[in-house]
Structures are given as C-alpha cells and as structure tokens.
Coordinates of C-alpha atoms in Angstrom, one line a residue:
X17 CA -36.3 -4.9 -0.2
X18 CA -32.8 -5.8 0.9
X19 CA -31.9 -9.5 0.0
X20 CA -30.7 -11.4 3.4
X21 CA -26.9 -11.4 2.3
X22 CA -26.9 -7.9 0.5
X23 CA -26.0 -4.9 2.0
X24 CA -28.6 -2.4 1.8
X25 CA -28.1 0.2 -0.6
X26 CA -26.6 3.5 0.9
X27 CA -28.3 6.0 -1.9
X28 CA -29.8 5.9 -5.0
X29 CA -26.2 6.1 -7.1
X30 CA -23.4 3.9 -7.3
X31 CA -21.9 7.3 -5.0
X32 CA -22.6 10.2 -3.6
X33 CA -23.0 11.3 -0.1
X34 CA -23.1 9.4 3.5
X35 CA -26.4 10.0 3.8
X36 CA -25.4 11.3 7.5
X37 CA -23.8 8.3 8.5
X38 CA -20.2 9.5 8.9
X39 CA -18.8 11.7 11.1
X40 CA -18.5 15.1 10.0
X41 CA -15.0 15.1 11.3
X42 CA -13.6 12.7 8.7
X43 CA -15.7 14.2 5.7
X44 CA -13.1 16.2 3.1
X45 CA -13.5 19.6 3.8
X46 CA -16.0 21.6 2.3
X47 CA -17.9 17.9 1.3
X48 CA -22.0 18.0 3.0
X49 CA -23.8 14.7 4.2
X50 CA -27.7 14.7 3.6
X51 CA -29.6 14.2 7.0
X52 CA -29.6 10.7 8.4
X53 CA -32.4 8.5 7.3
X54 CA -33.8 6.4 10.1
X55 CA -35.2 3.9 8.1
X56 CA -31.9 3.3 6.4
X57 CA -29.6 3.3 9.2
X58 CA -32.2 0.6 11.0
X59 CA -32.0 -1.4 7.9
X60 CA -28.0 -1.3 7.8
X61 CA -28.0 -2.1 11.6
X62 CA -30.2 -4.9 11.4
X63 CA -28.2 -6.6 8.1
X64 CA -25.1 -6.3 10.1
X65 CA -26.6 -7.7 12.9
X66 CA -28.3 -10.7 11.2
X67 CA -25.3 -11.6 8.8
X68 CA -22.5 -13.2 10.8
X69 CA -19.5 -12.4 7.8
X70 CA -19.9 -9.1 9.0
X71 CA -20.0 -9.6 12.6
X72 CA -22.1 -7.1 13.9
X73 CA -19.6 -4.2 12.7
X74 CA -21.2 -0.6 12.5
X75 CA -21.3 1.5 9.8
X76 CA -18.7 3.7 11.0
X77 CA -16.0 0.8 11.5
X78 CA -13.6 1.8 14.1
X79 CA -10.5 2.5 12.4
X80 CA -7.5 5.2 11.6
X81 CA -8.6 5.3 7.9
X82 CA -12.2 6.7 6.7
X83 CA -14.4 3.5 5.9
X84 CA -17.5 4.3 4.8
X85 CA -19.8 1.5 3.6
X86 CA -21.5 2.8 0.4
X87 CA -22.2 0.9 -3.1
X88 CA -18.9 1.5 -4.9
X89 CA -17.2 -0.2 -1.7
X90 CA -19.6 -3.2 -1.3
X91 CA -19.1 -3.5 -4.5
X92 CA -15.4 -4.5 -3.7
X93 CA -16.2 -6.0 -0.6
X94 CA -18.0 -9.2 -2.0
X95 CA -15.3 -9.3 -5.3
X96 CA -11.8 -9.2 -2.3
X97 CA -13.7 -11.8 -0.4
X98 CA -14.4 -14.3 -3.2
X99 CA -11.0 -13.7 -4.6
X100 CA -8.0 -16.0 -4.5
X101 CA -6.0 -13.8 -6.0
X102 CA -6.8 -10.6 -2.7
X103 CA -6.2 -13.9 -0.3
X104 CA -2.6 -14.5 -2.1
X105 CA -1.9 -10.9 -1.5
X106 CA -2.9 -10.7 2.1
X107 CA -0.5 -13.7 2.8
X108 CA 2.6 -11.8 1.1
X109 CA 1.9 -8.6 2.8
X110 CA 2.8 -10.3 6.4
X111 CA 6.4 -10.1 4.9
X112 CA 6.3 -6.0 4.7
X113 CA 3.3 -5.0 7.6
X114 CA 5.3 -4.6 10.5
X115 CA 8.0 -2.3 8.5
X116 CA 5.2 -0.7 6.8
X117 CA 3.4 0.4 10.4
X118 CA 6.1 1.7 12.0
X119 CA 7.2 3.6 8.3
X120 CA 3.7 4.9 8.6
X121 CA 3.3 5.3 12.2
X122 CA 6.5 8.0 12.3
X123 CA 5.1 9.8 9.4
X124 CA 1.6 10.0 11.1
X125 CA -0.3 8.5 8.4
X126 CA -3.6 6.2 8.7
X127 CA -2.4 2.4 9.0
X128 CA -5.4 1.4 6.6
X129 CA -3.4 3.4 3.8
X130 CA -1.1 0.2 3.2
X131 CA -3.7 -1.5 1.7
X132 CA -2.6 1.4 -1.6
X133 CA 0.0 -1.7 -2.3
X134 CA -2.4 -4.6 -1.8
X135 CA -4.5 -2.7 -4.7
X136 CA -1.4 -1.2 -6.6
X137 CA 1.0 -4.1 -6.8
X138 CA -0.3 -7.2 -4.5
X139 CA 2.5 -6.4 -2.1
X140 CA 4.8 -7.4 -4.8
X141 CA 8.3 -5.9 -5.1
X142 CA 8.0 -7.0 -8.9
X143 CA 5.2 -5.7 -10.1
X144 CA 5.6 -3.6 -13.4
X145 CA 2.7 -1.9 -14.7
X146 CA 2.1 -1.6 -18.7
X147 CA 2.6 2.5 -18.0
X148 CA 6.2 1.6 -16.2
X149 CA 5.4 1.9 -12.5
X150 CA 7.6 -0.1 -10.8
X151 CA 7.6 -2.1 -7.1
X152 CA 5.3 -2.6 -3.8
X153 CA 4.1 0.9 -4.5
X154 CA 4.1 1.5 -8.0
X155 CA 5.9 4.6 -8.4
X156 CA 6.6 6.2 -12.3
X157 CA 10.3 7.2 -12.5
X158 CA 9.4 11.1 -12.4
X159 CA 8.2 10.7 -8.8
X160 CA 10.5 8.0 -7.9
X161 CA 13.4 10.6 -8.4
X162 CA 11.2 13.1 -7.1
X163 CA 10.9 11.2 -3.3
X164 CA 14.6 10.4 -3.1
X165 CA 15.0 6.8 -5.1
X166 CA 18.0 6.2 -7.4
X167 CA 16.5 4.6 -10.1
X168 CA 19.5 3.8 -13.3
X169 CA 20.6 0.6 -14.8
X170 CA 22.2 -1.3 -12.0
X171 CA 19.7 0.0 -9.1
X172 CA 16.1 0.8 -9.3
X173 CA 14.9 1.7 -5.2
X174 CA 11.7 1.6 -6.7
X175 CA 11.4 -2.2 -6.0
X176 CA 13.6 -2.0 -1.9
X177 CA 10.3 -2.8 0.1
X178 CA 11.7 -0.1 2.9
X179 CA 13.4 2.5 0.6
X180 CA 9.6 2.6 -1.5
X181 CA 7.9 2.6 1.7
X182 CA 9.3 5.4 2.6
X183 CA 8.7 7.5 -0.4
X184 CA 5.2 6.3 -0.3
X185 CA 4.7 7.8 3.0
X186 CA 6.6 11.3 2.1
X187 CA 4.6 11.5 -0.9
X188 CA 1.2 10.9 1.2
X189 CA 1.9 12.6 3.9
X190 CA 2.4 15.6 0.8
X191 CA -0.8 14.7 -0.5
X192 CA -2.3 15.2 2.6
X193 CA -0.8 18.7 3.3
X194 CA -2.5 19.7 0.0
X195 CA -6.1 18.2 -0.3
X196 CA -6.7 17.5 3.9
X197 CA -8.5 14.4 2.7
X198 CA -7.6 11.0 2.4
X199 CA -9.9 10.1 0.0
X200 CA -8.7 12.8 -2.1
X201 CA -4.9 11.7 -1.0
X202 CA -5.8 8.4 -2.5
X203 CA -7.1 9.8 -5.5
X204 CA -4.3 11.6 -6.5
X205 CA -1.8 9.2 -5.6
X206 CA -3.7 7.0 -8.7
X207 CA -4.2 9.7 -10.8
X208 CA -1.8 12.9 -9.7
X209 CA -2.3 15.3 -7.7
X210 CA -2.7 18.1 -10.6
X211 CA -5.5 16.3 -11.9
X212 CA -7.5 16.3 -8.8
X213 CA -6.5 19.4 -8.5
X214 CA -7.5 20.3 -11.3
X215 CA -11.2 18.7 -11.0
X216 CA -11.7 20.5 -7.2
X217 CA -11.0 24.0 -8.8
X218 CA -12.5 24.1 -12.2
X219 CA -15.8 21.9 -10.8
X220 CA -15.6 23.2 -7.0
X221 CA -15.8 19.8 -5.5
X222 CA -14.0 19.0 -2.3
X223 CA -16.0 15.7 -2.3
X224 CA -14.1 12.6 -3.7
X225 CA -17.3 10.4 -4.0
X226 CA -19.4 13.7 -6.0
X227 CA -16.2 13.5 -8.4
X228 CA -16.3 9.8 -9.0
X229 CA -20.2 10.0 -9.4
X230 CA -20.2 12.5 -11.6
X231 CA -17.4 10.6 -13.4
X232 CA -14.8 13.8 -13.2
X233 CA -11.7 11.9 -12.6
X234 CA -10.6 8.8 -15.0
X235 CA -12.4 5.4 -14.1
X236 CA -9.2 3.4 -12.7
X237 CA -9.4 6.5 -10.2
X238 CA -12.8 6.2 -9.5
X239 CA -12.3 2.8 -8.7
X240 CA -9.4 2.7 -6.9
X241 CA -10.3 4.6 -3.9
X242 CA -13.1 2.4 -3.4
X243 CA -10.8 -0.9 -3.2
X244 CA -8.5 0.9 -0.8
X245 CA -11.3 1.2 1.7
X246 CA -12.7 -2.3 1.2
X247 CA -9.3 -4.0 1.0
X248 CA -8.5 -2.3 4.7
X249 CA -11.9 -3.2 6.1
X250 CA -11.4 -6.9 4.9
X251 CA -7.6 -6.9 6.0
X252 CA -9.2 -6.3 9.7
X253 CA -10.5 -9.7 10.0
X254 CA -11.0 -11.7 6.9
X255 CA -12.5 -14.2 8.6
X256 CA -15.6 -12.1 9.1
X257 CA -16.2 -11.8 5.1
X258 CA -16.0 -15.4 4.5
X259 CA -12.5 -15.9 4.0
X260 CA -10.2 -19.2 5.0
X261 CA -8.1 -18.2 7.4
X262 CA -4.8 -16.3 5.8
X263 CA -1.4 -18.0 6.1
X264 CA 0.8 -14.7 6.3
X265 CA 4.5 -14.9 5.0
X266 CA 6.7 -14.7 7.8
X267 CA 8.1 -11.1 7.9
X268 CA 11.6 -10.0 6.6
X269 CA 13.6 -10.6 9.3
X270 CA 17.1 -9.2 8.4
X271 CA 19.4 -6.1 8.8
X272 CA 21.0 -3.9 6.4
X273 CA 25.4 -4.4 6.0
X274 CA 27.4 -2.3 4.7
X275 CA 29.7 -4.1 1.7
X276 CA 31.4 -3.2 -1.3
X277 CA 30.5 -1.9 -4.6
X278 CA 31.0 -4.8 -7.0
X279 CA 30.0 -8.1 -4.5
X280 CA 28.3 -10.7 -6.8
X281 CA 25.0 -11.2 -4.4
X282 CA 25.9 -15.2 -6.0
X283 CA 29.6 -15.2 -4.4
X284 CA 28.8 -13.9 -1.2
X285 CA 25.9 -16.1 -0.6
X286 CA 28.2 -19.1 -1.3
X287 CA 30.2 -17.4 1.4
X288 CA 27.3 -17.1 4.0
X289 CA 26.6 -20.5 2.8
X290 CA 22.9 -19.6 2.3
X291 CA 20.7 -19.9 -0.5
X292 CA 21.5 -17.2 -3.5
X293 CA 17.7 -17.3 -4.2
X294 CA 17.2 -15.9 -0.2
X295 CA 19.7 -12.9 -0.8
X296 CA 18.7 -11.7 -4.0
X297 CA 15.3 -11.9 -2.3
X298 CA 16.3 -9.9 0.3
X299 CA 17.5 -7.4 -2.4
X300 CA 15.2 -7.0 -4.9
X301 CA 16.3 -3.4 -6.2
X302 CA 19.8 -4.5 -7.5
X303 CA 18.8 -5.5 -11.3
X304 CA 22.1 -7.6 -12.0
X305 CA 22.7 -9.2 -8.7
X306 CA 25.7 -7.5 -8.0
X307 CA 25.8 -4.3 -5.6
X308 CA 26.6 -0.9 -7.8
X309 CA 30.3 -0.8 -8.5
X310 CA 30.4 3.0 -8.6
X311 CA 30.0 3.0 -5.0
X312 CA 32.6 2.2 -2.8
X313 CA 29.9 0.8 0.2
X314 CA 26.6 -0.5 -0.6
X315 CA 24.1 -1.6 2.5
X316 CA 23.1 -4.8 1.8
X317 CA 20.3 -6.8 3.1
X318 CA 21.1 -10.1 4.8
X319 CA 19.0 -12.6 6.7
X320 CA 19.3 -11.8 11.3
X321 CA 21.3 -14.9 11.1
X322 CA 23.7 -14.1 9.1
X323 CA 24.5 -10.4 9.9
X324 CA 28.0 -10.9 12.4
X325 CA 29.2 -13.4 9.3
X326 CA 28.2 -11.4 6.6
X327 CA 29.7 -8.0 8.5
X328 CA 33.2 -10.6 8.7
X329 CA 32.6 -11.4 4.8
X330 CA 32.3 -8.1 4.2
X331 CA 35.1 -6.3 6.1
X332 CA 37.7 -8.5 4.5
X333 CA 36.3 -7.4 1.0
X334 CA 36.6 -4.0 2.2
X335 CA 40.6 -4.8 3.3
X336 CA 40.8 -6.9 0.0
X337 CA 39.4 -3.8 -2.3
X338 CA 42.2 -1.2 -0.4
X339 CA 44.8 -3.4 -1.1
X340 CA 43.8 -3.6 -4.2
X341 CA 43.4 0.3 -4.9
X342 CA 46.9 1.0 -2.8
X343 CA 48.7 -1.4 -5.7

C-alpha cells in the first residue's frame, strides 16, 4: 500500500519500462512499454490528486522534454526538493535562462534540457570537476576544442556562459542526430557517446532505462539522466514540491564590445567607473583579467549601461594601440 505522501511505485525495479503510461511517440526507438495497468494508473491519479505538492499534475507532465515519473526519478524528486543546495542553484540559473532558451530554441532542442547544468555544474561558470571539466556545462578540453572553444592559458570559452551554451547545444543537437532519443542524448553527454554506443550495439538495447536497470552504463550515468528529468519537472513550479519560493538572480543584462588585446579588465573598469568585481564577472573565461594580447580586438562583456562609454573607452585604446604600432 502506497503511503499518503509517496508516490506509488511505477514497477517492480528501481527502472524499467513505462508500464504504458507514456506516449509511444516520445519512447527511444526501438524501446516497448508493457500494457497499462489500470490499477496502477488509478492509484497514480488518485496520489496526484490527493497530494497538493504535486498539484494534480499527470503522469505524462506537459512538457518539451520526456518526463516520465518512475522510481529512479522520484527518487530525485523528494532529494531536489529538500535540498538547499538545488534551491541555490535554481536562483543562479535566472542569470543564464533567458540566453539559454533562445540558444536552445534556434537549435530546436527541448527547453527542459538546461536543467543538464543545474545537475552538471549548479549553473556555475566555475565549476571544475576532479576529471577537469570545466564551466556551466562541464565540457573536457577534447570536446571543448571539438565544439569550437579556445581553451589555452589566457582564455578558456569553456567557462563564457553564451560561448558554452552554444557548444552545449551543437553537441546535443549531435547527440540527437545519432541516438533519436533524449534520454540516450543525455546519457551520452555524461558518459560519451561511444560508450552508449557501445552498450546499444553489443547488448541491442535502444532503451535508456533497460541499460541503467541492468546496470550497462557506469552509475554516475545511470543516475544522471534521472536528475535531469526530475530537476526540469521541479524547475516548472517549485512551489508545487514544497519549495520556498525561489529568489532568481537578475539575468545578465549586458552586450558584448569590441576592445583591444591587452586591456586590464581592472583599468578599464576604473574607467567605466564600475565595480572591477562586476566586469570580471561579466567575463569569466579570461583567466588573468586582461583580454588576450595576441589578438588585436577582443569582445568584451560590459553591463547595458555601460556599453556607449565602454565603446568610447574602447575606441580611443584602439587609436592609442595604432599610434603606438605606427611609431
């Protein structure tokens, strides 16, 4: 029997299939359901029903991403919503959503996919894991380079909110041409996509949740797709799970100007007569606070307020550096 503020189980393992509940449309290909269980799908009803942190919300949740309710993802469910640490996270994201939507919106991608950096890094430009993924979205070197970031000892893109964002998506988007799943997508942006790969073809599985039952792909993985799903069903209304209300962080609001290679980030915020703390926020990426010298323009990011000043500043360093190089 189903305690009052547990959700009923959706099988017998901490996995496997729907159990019919989800459309057959957003099941990986070549992945089977089991026929519906009436019993089960009146017990789900009626807990969703009776308990309000859930609102009434189906099964099926209405959303761009697959959310599918089974054990590994309650699982995550009750640990996001009792933990100060997801609520910290959810405020910094409101700095990055709206870039992130419309990054993801032009590459056709499922909106709920952003929560991969609530679970990867917090939505933290700073993040460095022990295996040296860097930034918001955790990218290795290899596949940094591989997606178009310069990553050397003056700049590493991995940790530019908009320049990782966009690699993120590319590389999902990739993902997606090669597995049709996002589940799968997911699962081999933790693990790689050779390894999935490699699990569909020598165990012919097209089913992430038969993999992670049957323990095929590494633990973190089997994980990790799991927290994806519940961190993007929470992120819809946290409210509904139990949370206090989220105090997001104001987005970035800024624009990108072009200045030259060498500014100290320290100088020209003396300059702007703004905050050097603010600037070098604004530009995480540069690792010495000073823009690459071995360019000779370098967009910088610079709060809406200060962009006709800092575009002033920065023309008469550009004047300043031909002078210099004329002499």
């Amino acid at each position: 029997m189903t305690s009052e503020h547990q959700l009923p189980r959706l099988d017998k393992e901490a996995g496997g299939t729907s159990g019919g509940l989800i459309p057959q449309e957003y099941l990986c290909p070549g992945a089977k359901q089991a026929a519906p269980d009436p019993r089960l799908v009146r017990e789900i009803a009626a807990f969703l029903e009776k308990n309000q942190m859930f609102g009434g919300l189906p099964v099926w949740v209405a959303s761009d991403l697959p959310i599918i309710l089974n054990v590994p993802v309650q699982k995550y469910l009750h640990a996001f919503a009792n933990s100060k640490n997801f609520q910290a996270s959810l405020a910094r994201s409101g700095r990055y959503l709206p870039m992130m939507r419309r990054i993801f919106a032009e590459h056709g991608l499922p909106q709920g996919l952003i929560y991969i950096a609530l679970v990867e890094s917090g939505f933290s430009p700073y993040a460095r894991s022990p295996k040296e993924a860097v930034g918001i979205w955790q990218f290795i070197e290899a596949t940094a380079r591989r997606y178009g970031l310069k990553v050397n000892d003056r700049v590493d893109e991995r940790q530019d909110p908009e320049k990782s964002t966009r690699a993120a998506a590319r590389y999902l988007h990739d993902l997606y041409q090669q597995f049709g799943c996002w589940y799968l997508s997911a699962a081999g942006y933790n693990a790689g996509e050779n390894r999935v790969e490699g699990v569909m073809n020598r165990h012919d599985i097209q089913d992430f949740w038969i993999m992670a039952q049957k323990k095929l792909l590494p633990a973190e993985t089997c994980n990790y797709v799991p927290q994806i799903v519940a961190a993007a069903l929470i992120a819809q209304n946290p409210e509904k799970y139990g949370m206090a209300p989220v105090r997001y962080q104001a987005p970035r609001a800024g624009d990108r100007v072009k200045v030259p290679g060498g500014v100290n980030l320290a100088a020209f915020a003396e300059a702007l007569e703004m905050p050097e703390k603010e600037l070098v926020e604004l530009n995480p990426e540069l690792k010495a606070g000073v823009t690459p010298s071995d360019q000779h323009e370098y967009l910088l990011n610079v709060p809406a307020k200060k962009v006709r000043q800092a575009k002033r500043l920065a023309h008469l360093c550009l004047q300043k550096q031909t002078r210099a190089e004329v002499k």
